[in-house]
Each structure stands twice: as structure tokens, then as C-alpha cells.
Short mmCIF file of C-alpha atoms in Angstrom, two decimals:
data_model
loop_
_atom_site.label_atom_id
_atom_site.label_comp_id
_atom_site.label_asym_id
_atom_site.label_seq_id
_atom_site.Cartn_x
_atom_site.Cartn_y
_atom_site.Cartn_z
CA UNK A 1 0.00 0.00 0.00
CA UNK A 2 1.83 3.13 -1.17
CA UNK A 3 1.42 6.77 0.72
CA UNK A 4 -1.74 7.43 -1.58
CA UNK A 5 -3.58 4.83 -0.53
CA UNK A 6 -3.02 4.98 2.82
CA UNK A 7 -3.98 8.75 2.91
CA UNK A 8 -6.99 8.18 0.64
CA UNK A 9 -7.95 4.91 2.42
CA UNK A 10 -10.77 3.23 1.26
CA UNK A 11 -12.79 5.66 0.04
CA UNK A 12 -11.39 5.35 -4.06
CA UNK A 13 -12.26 2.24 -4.01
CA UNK A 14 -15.67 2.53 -2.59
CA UNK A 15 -15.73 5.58 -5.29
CA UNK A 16 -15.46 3.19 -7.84
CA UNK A 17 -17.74 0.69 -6.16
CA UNK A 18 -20.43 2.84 -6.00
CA UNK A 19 -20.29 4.40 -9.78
CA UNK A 20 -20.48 0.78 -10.97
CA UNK A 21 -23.32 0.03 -8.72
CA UNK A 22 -25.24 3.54 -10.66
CA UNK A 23 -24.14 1.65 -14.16
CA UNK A 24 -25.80 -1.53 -13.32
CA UNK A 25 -28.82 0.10 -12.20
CA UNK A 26 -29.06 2.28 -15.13
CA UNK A 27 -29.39 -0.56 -17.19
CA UNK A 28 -31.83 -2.24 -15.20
CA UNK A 29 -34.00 1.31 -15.80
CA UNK A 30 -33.11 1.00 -19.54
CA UNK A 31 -34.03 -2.47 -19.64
CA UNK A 32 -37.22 -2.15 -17.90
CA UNK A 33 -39.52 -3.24 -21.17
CA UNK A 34 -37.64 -5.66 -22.07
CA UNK A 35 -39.13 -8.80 -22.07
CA UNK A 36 -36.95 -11.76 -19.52
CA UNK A 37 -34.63 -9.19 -18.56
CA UNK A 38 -32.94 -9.92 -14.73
CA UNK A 39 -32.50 -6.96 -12.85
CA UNK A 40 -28.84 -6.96 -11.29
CA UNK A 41 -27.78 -5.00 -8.03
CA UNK A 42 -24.34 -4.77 -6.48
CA UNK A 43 -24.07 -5.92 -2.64
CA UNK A 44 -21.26 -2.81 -1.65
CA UNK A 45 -20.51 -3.94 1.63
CA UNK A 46 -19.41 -7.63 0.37
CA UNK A 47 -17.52 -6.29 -2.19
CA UNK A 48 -15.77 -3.86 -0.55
CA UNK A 49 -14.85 -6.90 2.36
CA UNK A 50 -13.86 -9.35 -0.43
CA UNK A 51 -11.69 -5.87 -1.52
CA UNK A 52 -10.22 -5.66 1.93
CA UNK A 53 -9.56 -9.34 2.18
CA UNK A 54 -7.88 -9.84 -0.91
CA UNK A 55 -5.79 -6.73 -1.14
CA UNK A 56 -1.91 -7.38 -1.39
CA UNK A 57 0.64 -5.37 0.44
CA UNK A 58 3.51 -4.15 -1.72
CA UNK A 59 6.63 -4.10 0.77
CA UNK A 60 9.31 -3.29 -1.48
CA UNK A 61 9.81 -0.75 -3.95
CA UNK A 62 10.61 -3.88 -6.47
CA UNK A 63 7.43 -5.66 -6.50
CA UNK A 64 4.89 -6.27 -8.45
CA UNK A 65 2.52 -4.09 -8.62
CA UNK A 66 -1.27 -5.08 -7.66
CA UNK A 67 -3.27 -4.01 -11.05
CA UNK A 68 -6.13 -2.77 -9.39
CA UNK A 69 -9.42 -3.67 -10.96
CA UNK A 70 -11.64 -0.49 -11.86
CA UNK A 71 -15.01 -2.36 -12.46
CA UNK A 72 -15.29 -4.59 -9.28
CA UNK A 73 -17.34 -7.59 -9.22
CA UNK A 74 -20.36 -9.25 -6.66
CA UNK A 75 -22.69 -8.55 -9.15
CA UNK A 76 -25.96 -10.63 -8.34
CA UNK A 77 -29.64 -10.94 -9.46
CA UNK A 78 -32.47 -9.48 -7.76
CA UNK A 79 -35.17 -11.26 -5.98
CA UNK A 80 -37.88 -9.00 -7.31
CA UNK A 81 -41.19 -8.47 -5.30
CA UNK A 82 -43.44 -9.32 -8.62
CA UNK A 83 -42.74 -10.76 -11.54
CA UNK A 84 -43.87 -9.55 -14.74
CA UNK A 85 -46.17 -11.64 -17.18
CA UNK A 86 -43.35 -11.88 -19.85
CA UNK A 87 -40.36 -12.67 -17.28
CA UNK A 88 -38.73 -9.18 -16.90
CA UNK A 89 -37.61 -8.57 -12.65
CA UNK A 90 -37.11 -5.00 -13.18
CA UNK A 91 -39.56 -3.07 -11.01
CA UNK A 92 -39.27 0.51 -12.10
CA UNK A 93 -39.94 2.27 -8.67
CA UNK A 94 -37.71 0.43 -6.69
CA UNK A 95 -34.72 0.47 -9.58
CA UNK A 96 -35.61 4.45 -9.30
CA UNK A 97 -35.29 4.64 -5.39
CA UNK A 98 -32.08 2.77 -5.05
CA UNK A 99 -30.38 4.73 -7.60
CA UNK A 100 -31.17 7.95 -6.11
CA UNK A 101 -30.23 6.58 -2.89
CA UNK A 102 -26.91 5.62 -4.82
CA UNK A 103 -26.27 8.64 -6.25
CA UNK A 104 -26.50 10.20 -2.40
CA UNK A 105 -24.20 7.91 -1.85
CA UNK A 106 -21.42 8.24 -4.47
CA UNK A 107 -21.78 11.67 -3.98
CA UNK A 108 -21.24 12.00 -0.28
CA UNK A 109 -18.08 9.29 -0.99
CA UNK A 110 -16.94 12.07 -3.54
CA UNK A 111 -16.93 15.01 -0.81
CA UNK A 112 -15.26 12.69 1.76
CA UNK A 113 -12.34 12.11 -0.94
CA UNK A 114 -12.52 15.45 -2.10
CA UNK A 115 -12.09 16.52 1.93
CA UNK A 116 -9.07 14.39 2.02
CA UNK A 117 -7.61 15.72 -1.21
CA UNK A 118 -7.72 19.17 0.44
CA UNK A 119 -6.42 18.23 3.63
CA UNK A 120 -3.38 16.91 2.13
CA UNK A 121 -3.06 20.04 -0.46
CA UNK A 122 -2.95 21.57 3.12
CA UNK A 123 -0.64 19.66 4.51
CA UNK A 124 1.69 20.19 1.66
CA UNK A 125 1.76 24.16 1.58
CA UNK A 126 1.84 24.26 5.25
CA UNK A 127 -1.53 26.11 5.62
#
């Protein structure tokens, strides 16, 4: 773990967590009509665990680095509450809610990273 990603901690990766989960729920909104289409959702508390387990520590300035993966996994299918006649699981007002409620959530990620960003700025230029 270099100096970055200590100071940043886990907040990147939850960044990129959470803009993934917004893409998979955008297409769940797109494919709403569409006829056997599964709705997908993204469980971000096992996959940033799995994240955290998994991580590798670089010790030395001579290893191998860890290639970070920008589009993280644990994507599942919904159970949805009814099913449609022709198969489809996407239920409109509940795909709506929880990407609100996601986009609350990558954004308040965003001002916590953005804080840290600023604190180090400070840090730097001895403010």
C-alpha cells in the first residue's frame, strides 16, 4: 500500500464501487420493457470486504505491482417483489429509489475524498 492509498484509504475504491453500482442500475431502468430481462444490483458492503480481504501489500519498492481492478465484481440478481407476465424482474420504482439513494451515496463518498484531497493540499503548503 503506497502513501496514496493509505492517505486516501478506502474511500477510491468505494468511489469506484459505488459508480459501478449507478451503471448496473441504469441498465436495469433501460431495460425495464424488455421482455426476460434480470434486474442486477451490487451488494457494496461484500464487495468492498472481499476488496479488503484480498488486497496485497507491496513491501518493497521492487514488487509487483497489484493491477487494481476499476469495475469490481459481486454482481448478483435481484429477488424482485413481482414478476412480470413476460419474465422481466425489473420493477421501475424500486430500480428508481435505489439509484437515487446511490447517487447520495457516491456523492457523499466524492466530498469525503474530495475533503481528504484538500487536507493533504494543506498539509503540503503548510496552511
Amino acid at each position: 500500500m503506497n502513501l496514496i492509498d493509505k492517505a486516501l484509504g478506502m474511500h477510491e475504491r468505494a468511489l469506484a464501487v459505488r459508480s459501478n453500482r449507478m451503471e448496473v442500475l441504469s441498465r436495469n431502468i433501460a431495460n425495464a420493457d424488455t421482455p426476460a430481462y434480470k434486474a442486477q444490483d451490487i451488494d457494496f458492503r461484500q464487495v468492498l470486504k472481499e476488496t479488503e480481504s484480498t488486497a496485497m501489500q507491496t513491501t518493497h519498492a521492487n514488487h509487483i505491482g497489484q493491477g487494481e481492478d476499476a469495475s469490481p465484481g459481486g454482481l448478483k440478481y435481484r429477488v424482485p417483489f413481482n414478476v412480470a407476465f413476460d419474465g422481466n424482474t425489473v420493477e421501475l420504482s424500486v430500480e428508481q429509489a435505489k439509484f437515487g439513494q446511490s447517487a447520495a451515496d457516491y456523492q457523499t463518498t466524492l466530498s469525503i475524498l474530495e475533503s481528504r484531497i484538500g487536507g493533504i493540499r494543506k498539509a503540503l503548503r503548510g496552511d
